[in-house]
Coordinates of C-alpha atoms and ligand atoms in Angstrom, one line a residue:
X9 CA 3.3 55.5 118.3
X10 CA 5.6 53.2 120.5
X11 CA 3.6 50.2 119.2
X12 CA 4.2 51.2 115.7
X13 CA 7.9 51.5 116.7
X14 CA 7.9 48.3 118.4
X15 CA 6.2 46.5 115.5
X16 CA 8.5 48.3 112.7
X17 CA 11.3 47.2 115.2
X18 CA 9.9 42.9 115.1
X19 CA 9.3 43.9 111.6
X20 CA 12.5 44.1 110.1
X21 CA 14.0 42.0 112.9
X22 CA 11.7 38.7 111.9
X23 CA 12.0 39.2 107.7
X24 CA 16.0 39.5 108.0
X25 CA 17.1 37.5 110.5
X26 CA 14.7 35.0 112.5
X27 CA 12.4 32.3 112.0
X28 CA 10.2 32.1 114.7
X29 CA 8.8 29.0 115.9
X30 CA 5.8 29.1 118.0
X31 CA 4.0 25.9 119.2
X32 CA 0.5 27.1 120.4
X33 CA -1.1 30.5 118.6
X34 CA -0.5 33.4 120.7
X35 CA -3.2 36.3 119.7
X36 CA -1.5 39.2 121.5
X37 CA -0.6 40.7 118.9
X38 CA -3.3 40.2 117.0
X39 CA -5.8 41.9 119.7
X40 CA -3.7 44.8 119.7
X41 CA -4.3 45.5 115.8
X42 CA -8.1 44.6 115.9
X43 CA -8.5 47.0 118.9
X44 CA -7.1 49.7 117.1
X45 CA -8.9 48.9 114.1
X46 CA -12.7 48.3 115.1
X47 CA -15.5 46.8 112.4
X48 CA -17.6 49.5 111.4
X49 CA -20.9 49.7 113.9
X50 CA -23.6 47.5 111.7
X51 CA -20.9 46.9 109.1
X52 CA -21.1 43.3 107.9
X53 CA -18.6 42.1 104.7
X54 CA -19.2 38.9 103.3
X55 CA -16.8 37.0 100.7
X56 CA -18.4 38.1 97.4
X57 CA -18.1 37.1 93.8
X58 CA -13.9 38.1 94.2
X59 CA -13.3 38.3 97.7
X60 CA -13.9 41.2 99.6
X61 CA -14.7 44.8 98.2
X62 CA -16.2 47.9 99.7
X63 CA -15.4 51.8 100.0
X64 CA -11.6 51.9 100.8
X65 CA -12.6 53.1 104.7
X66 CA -14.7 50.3 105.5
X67 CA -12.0 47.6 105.3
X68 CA -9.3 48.0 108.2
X69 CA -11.1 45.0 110.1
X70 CA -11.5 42.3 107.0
X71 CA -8.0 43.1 106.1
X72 CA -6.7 42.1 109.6
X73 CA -9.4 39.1 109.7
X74 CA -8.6 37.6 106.0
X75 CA -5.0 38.5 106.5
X76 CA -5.0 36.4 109.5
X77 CA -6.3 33.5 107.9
X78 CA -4.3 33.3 105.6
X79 CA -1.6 32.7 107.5
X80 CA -2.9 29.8 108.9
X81 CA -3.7 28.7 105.8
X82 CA -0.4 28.6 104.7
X83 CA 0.9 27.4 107.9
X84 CA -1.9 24.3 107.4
X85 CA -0.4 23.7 103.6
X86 CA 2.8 24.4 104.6
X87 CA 3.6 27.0 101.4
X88 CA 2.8 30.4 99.9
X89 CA -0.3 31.8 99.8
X90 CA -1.2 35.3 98.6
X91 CA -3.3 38.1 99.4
X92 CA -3.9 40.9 96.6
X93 CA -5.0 44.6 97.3
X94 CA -7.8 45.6 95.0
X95 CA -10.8 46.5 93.7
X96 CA -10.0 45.8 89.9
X97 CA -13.2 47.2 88.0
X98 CA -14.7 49.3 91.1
X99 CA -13.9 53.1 91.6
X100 CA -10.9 54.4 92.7
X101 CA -12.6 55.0 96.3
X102 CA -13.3 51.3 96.8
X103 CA -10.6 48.9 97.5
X104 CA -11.0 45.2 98.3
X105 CA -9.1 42.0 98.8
X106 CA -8.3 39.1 96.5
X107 CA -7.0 36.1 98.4
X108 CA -4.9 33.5 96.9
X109 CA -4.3 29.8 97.2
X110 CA -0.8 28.1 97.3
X111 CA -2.0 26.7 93.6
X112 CA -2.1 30.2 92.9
X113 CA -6.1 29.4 92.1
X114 CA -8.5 31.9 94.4
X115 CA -8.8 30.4 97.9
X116 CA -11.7 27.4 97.8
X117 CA -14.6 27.4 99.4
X118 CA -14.1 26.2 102.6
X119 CA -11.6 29.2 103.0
X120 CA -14.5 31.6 101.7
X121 CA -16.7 30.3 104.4
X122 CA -14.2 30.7 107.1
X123 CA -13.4 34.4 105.6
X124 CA -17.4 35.2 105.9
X125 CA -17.3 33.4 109.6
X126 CA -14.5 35.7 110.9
X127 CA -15.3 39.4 109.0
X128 CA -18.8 38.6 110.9
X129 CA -17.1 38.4 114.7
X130 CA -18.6 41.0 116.6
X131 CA -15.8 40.8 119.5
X132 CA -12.3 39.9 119.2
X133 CA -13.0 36.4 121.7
X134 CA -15.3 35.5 118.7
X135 CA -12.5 36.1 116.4
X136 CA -10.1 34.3 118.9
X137 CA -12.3 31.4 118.8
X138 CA -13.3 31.2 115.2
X139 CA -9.4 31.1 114.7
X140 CA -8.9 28.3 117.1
X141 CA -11.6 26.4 115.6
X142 CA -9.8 26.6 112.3
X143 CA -6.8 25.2 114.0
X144 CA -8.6 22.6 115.4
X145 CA -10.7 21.5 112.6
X146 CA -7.6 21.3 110.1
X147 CA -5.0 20.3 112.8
X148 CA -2.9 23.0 111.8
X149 CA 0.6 22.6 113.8
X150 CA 0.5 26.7 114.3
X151 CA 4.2 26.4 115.3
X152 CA 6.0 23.8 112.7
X153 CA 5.7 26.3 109.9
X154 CA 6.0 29.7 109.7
X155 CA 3.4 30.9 107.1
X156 CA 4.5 32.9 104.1
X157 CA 2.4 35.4 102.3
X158 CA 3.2 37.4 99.0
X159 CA 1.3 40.6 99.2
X160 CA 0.6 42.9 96.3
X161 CA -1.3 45.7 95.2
X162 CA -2.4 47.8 92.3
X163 CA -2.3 51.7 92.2
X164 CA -4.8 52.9 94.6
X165 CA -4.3 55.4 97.0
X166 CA -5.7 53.6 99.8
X167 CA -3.6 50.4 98.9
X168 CA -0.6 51.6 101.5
X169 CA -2.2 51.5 104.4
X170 CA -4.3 48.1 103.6
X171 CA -0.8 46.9 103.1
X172 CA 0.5 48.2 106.0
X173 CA -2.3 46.3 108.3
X174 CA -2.1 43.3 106.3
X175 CA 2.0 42.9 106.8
X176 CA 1.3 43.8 110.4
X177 CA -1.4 40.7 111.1
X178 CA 0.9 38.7 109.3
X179 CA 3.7 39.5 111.4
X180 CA 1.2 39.4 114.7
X181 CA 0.3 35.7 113.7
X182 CA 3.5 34.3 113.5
X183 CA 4.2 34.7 109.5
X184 CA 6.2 36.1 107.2
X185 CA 5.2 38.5 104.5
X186 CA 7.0 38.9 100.8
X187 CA 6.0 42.6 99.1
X188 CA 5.9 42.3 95.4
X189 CA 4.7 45.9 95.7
X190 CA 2.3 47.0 92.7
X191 CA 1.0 43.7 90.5
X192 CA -1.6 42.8 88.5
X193 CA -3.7 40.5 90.2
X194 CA -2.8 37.7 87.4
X195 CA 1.4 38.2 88.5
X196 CA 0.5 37.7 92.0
X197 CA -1.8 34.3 91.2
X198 CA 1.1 33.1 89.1
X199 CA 4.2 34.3 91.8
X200 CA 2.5 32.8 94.6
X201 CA 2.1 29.0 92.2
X202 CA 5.8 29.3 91.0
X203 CA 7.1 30.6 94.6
X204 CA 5.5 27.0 95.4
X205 CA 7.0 25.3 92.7
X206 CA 10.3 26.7 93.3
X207 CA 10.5 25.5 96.6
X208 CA 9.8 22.3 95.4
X209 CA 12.2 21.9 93.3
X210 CA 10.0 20.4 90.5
X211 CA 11.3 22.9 87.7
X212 CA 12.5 26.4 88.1
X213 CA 9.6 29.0 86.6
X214 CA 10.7 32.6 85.1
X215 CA 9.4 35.7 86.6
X216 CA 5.7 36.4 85.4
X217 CA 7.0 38.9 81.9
X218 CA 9.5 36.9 81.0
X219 CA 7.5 33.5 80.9
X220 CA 4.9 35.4 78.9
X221 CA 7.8 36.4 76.4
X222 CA 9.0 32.8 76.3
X223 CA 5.9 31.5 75.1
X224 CA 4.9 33.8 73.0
X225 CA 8.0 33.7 71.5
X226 CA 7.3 29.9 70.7
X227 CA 3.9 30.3 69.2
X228 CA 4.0 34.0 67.1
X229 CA 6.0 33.4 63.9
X230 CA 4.4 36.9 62.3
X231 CA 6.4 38.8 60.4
X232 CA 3.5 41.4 59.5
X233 CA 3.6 44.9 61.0
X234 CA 1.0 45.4 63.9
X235 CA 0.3 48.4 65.6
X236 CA -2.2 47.8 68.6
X237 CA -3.5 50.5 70.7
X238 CA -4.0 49.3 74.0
X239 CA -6.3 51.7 77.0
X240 CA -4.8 50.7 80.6
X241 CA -7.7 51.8 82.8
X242 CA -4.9 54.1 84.5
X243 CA -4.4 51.3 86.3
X244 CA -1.5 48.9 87.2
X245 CA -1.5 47.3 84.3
X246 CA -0.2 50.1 82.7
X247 CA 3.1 49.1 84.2
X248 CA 3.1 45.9 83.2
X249 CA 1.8 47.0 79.5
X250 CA 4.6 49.4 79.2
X251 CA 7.7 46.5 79.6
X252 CA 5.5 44.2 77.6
X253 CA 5.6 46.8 74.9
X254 CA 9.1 47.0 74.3
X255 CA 9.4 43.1 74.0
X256 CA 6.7 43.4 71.5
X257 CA 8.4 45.8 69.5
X258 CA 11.1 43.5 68.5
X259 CA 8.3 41.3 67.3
X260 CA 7.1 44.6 64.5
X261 CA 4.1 44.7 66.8
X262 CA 4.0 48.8 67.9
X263 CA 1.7 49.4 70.9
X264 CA 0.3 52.5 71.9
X265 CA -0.5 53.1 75.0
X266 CA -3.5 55.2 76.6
X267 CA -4.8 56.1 79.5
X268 CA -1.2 55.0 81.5
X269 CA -1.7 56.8 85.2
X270 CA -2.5 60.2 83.3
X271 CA -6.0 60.3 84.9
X272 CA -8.5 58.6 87.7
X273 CA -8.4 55.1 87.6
X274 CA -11.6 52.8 85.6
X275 CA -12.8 56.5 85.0
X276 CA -14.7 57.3 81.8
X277 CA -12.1 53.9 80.4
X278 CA -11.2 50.3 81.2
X279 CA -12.4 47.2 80.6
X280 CA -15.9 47.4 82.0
X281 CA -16.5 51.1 81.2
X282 CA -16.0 50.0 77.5
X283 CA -17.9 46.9 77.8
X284 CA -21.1 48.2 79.5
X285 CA -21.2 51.6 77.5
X286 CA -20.3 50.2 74.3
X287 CA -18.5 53.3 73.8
X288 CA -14.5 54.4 73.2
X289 CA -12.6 54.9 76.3
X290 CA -11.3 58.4 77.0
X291 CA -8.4 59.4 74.5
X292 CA -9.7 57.0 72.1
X293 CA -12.4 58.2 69.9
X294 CA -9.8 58.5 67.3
X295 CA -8.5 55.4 66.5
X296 CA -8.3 54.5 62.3
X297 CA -11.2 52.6 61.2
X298 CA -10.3 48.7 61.9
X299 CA -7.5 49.3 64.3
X300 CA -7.0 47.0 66.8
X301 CA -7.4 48.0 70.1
X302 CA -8.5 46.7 73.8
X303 CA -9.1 47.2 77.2
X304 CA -7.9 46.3 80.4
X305 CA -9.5 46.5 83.8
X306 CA -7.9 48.1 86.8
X307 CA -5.9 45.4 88.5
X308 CA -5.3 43.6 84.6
X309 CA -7.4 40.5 85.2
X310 CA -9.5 40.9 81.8
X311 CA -9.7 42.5 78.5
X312 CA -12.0 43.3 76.0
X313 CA -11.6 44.1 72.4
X314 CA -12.6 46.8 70.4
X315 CA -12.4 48.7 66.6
X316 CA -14.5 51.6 65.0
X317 CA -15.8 49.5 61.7
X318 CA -17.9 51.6 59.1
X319 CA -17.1 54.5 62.0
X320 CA -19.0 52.8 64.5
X321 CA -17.7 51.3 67.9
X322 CA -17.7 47.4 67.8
X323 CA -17.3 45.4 70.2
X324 CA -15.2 41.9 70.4
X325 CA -16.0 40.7 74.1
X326 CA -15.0 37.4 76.3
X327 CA -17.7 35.6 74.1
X328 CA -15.6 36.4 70.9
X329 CA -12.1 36.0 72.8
X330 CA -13.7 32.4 73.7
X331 CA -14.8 31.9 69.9
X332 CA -11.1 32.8 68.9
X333 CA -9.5 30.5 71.5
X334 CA -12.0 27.8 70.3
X335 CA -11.2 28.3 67.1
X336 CA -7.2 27.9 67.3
X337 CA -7.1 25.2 69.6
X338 CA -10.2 23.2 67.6
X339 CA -7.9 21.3 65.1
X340 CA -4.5 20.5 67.3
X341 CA -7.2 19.2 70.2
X342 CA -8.6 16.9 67.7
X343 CA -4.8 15.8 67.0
X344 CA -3.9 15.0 70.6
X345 CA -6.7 12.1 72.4
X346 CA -10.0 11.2 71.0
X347 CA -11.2 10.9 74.2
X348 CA -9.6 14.9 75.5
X349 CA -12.5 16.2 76.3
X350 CA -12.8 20.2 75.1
X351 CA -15.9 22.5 77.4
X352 CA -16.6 26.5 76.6
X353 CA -18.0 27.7 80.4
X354 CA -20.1 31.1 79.9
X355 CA -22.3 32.9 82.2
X356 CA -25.8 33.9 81.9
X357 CA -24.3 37.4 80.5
X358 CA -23.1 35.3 77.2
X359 CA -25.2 36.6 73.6
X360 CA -27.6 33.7 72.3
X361 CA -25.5 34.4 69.0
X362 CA -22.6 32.9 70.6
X363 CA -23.8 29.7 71.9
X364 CA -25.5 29.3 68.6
X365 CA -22.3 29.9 66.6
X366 CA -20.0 27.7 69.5
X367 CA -22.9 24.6 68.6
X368 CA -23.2 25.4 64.9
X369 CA -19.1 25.6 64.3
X370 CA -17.5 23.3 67.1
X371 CA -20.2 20.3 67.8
X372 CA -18.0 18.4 70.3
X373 CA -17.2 21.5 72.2
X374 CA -19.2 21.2 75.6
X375 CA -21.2 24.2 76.6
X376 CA -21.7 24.9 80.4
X377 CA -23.2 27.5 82.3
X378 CA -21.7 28.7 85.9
X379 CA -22.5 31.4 87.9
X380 CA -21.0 34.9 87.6
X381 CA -17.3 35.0 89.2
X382 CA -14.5 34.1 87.4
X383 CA -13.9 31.8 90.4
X384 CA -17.1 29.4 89.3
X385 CA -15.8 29.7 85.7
X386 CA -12.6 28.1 86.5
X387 CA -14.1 25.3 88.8
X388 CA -16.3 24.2 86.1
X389 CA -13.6 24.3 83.4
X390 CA -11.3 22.4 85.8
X391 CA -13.6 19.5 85.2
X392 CA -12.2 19.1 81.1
X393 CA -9.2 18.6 79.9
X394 CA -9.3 22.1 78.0
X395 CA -11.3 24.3 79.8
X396 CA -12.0 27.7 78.1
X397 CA -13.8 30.1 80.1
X398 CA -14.4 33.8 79.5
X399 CA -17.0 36.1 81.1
X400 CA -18.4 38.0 78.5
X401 CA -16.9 41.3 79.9
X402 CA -13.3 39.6 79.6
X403 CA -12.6 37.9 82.2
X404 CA -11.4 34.8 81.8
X405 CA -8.3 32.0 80.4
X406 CA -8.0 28.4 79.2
X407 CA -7.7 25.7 81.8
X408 CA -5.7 22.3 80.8
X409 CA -5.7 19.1 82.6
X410 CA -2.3 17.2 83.6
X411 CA -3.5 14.5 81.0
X412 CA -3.8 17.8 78.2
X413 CA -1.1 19.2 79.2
X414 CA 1.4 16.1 77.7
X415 CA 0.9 18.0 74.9
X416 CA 3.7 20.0 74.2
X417 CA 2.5 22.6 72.0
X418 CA -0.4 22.3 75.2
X419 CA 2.1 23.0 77.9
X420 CA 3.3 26.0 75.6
X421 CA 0.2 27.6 75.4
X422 CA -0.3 27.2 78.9
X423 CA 2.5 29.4 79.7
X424 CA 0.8 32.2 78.1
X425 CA -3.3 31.7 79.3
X426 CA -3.0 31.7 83.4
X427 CA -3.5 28.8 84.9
X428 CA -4.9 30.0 87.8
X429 CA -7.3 33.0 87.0
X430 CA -7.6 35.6 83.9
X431 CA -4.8 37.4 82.4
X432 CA -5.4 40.5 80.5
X433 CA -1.7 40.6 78.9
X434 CA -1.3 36.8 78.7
X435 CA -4.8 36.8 76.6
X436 CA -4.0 39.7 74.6
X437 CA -0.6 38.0 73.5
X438 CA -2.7 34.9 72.6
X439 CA -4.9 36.6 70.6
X440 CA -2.2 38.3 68.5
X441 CA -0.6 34.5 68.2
X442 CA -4.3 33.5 67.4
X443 CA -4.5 36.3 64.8
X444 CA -1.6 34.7 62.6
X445 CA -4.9 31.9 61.7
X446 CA -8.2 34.4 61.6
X447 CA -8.0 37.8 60.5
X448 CA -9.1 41.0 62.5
X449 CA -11.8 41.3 60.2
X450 CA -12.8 37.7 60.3
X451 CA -13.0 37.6 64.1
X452 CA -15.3 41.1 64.2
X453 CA -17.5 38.9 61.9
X454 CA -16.9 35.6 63.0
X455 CA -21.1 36.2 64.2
X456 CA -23.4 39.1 65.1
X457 CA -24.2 39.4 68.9
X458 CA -28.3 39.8 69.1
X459 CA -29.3 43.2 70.2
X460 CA -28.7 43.6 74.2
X461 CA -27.8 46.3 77.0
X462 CA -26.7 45.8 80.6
X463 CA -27.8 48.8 82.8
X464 CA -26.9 49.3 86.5
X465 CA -29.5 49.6 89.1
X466 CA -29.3 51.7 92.0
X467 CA -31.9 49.9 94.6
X468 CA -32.0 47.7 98.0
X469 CA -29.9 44.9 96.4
X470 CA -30.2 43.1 99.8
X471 CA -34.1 42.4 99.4
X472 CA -32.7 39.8 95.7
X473 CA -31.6 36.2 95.9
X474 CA -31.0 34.3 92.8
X475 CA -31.1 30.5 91.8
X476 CA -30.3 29.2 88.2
X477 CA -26.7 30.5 87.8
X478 CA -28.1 34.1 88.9
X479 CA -30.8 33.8 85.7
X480 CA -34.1 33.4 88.1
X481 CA -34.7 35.4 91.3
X482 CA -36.0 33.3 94.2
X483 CA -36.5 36.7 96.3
X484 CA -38.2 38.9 96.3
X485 CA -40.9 36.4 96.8
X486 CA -43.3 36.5 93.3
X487 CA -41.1 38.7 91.7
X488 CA -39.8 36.0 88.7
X489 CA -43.1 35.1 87.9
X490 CA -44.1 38.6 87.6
X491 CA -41.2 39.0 85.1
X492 CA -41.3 36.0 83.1
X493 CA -44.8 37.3 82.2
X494 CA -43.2 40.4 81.2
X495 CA -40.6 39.2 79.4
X496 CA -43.3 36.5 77.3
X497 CA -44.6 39.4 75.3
X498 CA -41.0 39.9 73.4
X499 CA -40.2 36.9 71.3
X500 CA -36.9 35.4 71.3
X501 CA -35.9 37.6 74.2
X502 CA -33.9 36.8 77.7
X503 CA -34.1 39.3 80.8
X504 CA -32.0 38.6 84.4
X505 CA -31.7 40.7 87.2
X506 CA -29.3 39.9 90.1
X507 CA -27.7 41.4 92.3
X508 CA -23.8 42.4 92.1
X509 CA -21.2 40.7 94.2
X510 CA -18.5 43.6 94.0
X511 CA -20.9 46.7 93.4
X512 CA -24.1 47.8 95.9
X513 CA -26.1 47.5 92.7
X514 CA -28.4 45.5 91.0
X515 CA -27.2 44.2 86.8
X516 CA -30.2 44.2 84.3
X517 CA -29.1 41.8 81.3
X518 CA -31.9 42.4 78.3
X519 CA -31.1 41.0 75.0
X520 CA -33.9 40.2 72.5
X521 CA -33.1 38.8 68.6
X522 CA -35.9 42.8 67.6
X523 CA -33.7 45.6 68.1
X524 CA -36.8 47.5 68.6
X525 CA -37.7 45.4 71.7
X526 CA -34.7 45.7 73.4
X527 CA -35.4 49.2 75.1
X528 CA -39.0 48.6 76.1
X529 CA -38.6 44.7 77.7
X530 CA -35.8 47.1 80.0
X531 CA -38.5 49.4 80.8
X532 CA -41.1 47.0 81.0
X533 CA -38.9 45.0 83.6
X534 CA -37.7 48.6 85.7
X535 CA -41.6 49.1 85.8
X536 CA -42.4 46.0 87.9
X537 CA -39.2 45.9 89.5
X538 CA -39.9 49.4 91.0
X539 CA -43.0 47.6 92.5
X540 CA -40.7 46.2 95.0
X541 CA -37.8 48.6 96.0
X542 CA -37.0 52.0 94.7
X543 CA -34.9 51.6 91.4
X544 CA -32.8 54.4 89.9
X545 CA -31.4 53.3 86.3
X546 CA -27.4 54.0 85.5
Ligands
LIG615 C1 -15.2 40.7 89.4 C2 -15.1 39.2 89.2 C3 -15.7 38.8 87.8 C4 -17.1 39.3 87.8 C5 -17.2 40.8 88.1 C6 -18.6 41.4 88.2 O1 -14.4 41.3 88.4 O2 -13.8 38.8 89.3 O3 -15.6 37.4 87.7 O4 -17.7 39.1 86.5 O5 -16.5 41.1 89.3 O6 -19.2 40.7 89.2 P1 -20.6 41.2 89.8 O7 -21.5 41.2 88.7 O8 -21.0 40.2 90.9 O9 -20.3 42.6 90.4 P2 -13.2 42.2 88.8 O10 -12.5 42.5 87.4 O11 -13.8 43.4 89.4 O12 -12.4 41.4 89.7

């Protein structure tokens, strides 16, 4: 109690009034909070495909840990970095950490190693000196900058008290903490690059719904009535969606919204519910025939499309967001450089149908593969000057390179698809600016995905390593070859399982171009899979 007192007390003191300086770390503090806040017996997180994520209880200790490093971080680059409080498509129970660069991109992999090193410190000497290594190996001057974090969260329960214990470590190392409160994910990547920016001087940036509007206002010259009917996940970016939707209005676009906080959060809706089940979200069966409407996921960092077409739910994914992206920005790229190089990234997720129709309709349009993680997406799209990379279940933006970005109807753009990560409200308005070229209609047709299911499944996930992008297992031991023998009796047909980095599950990708085949390569592949761990399908 009088330590809470005390640190509420150097709270407020520290964020109104002082800087403190400090030449050599001091972990008093610190100890105190990782004391009180002991790693789970046998627990042991590791940086996954979008940070760390885990049942809300689990993650007192990697907060403190992560949180911690982060202020180094910043202390080493000597600006913002950020730290975000979620678990985006997980269930409400879980909760997890996003943690941000001062480009506002996700922290690289050097920082992911450190991250691993620390949340795996049995004792708090180990976590002592793992922290005074980093000091060491980057020459961090611990006392010449204070450290700034902006900290957000989206709208679960458990997200107070992870925010509590991250403003705390922050404090205890020296730092200083900025609450944006409850943010999408996307706001946070983009406050954190323009805090930066700011401080720089280089050109004053608007806050994150206003530069949205500003673009968009730029690039929609629609006069057509739209009604859009948009399914918020019950999530944060319900909050967002709502003062998005009154801009919008004055643009004759009307946007209903659904599932706004009314119920439990990525329950029975959102982005990956509708995506996996290839079913309506809750409240939504009754949408008109053709009626535009999407999905975001809990923390608003992707969105998928949907309609009921001859009364049937249809799907228009992150392969058909890419497609649409692709197909506005074809022409005006071939405008700007010969030599601007143009790159789609996919995962192994992405439908045969759509690399077919990306090589049959854009020829000089690079196609890459990277591994699942909207984090390798964006690495390999970093090496293009226009980088588009979606995940197929919506995750996902266009990158541009300084040499791209010249451009000005480029830079434009840029304001609306993130720079740093995916956006589900700066894609949706870019699909409604890319609608003014391609009709609804056109995009639900633009191909036909080939007949495919993801299922979840429940097993020892621990006992799979992958190679390949996640599309060949390289453990359990035999295993692939086993498959692949499988999977040779279905023609035209590709199979993956790997194992999740945000779920404790296993994904099972089957598409083949039979319909027919579809359902029995799954069982076929649960059969032998079974042969190595227990396996319940979901
Ligand atoms: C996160 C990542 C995505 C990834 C998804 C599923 O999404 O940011 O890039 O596709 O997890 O990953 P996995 O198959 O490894 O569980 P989100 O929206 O939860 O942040």
């Amino acid at each position: 109690m009088l330590t809470e007192k005390l640190i509420n007390l150097y709270d407020t003191t520290i964020i109104v009034k002082h800087t403190v300086y400090i030449s050599t770390m001091d972990f008093t503090r610190l100890a105190a909070l990782f004391h009180a806040y002991p790693m789970p017996i046998g627990y042991i997180p590791k940086y996954g495909t979008s940070g760390f994520r885990d049942h809300a209880k689990l993650l007192d200790a990697v907060v403190i840990r992560a949180s911690a490093m982060m202020v180094l971080r910043s202390k080493e680059i000597k600006n913002h970095c950020g730290i975000m409080v979620t678990a985006s498509h997980n269930p409400e129970n879980d909760n997890g950490l996003k943690l941000i660069d001062y480009t506002g991109d996700m922290i690289n992999e050097e920082f992911e190693h450190y991250a691993t090193q620390l949340a795996s410190c049995q004792s708090f000497e180990y976590v002592q000196s793992t922290l005074n290594n980093i000091i060491s190996e980057r020459n961090i001057d611990v006392g010449k900058y204070t450290g700034y974090i902006l900290i957000g969260q989206d709208t679960r329960a458990s997200g107070d008290h992870l925010i509590t214990l991250c403003k705390k470590t922050i404090l205890a190392m020296g730092g200083k903490y900025i609450s944006l409160g409850q943010v999408t994910t996307p706001e946070l990547h983009y406050s954190v690059a323009s805090s930066n920016f700011n401080m720089k001087s280089v050109y004053k940036k608007l806050p994150y719904i206003n530069n949205l509007m500003y673009a968009f206002r730029k690039l929609y010259h629609s006069n057509s009535y739209y009604e859009i009917n948009v399914d918020c996940a019950n999530g944060v970016g319900a909050l967002r969606m709502f003062e998005l939707a009154q801009h919008l209005y004055t643009y004759n676009i009307k946007v209903n919204l659904y599932n706004t906080n009314n119920g439990k959060l990525n329950d029975l809706c959102g982005a990956d519910y509708v995506e996996k089940t290839l079913d309506f979200p809750a409240n939504m069966h009754n949408v008109h025939e053709n009626a535009i409407c999407c999905s975001l996921d809990g923390d608003a960092d992707r969105i998928v499309f949907f309609s009921k077409n001859r009364n049937k739910f249809t799907l228009l994914n992150g392969d058909k967001i890419a497609c649409l992206i692709i197909k506005y920005l074809y022409n005006p790229f071939d405008n700007i450089e010969s030599e601007t190089s143009m790159c789609v990234v996919h995962t192994p997720y992405a439908n045969g149908a759509f690399t077919t129709y990306i090589k049959d309709m854009f020829p000089s349009v690079h196609i890459q593969c990277a591994e699942t993680g909207v984090k390798y997406l964006h690495r390999t799209a970093k090496q293009y000057d226009i980088g588009v990379y979606f995940e197929s279940n919506g995750h996902g933006s266009v990158h541009f390179s300084q040499q791209a970005l010249q451009n000005k109807a480029i830079s434009t753009i840029s304001n609306l698809l993130s720079q740093y990560t995916g956006d589900a409200l700066g894609d949706l308005l870019f699909v409604l600016v890319a609608l003014q070229q391609t009709s609804f209609l056109e995009w639900m047709y633009m191909y036909q995905d080939y007949p495919c299911k993801q299922v979840k499944l429940y097993g020892d996930k621990s006992l799979f390593a992958t190679t390949d992008f996640g599309r060949k297992l390289l453990q359990p031991e035999g295993l692939q070859d086993k498959l692949e023998k499988v999977i040779a009796n279905y023609s035209h047909s590709n199979c993956f399982v790997r194992p999740s980095g945000t779920e404790d599950l296993l994904r099972l990708y089957v598409e083949c171009k039979n319909v027919n085949h579809v359902e029995m390569l799954l069982t076929d592949t649960v059969t032998v899979l079974s042969s190595y761990t227990q396996i319940e399908v979901k």
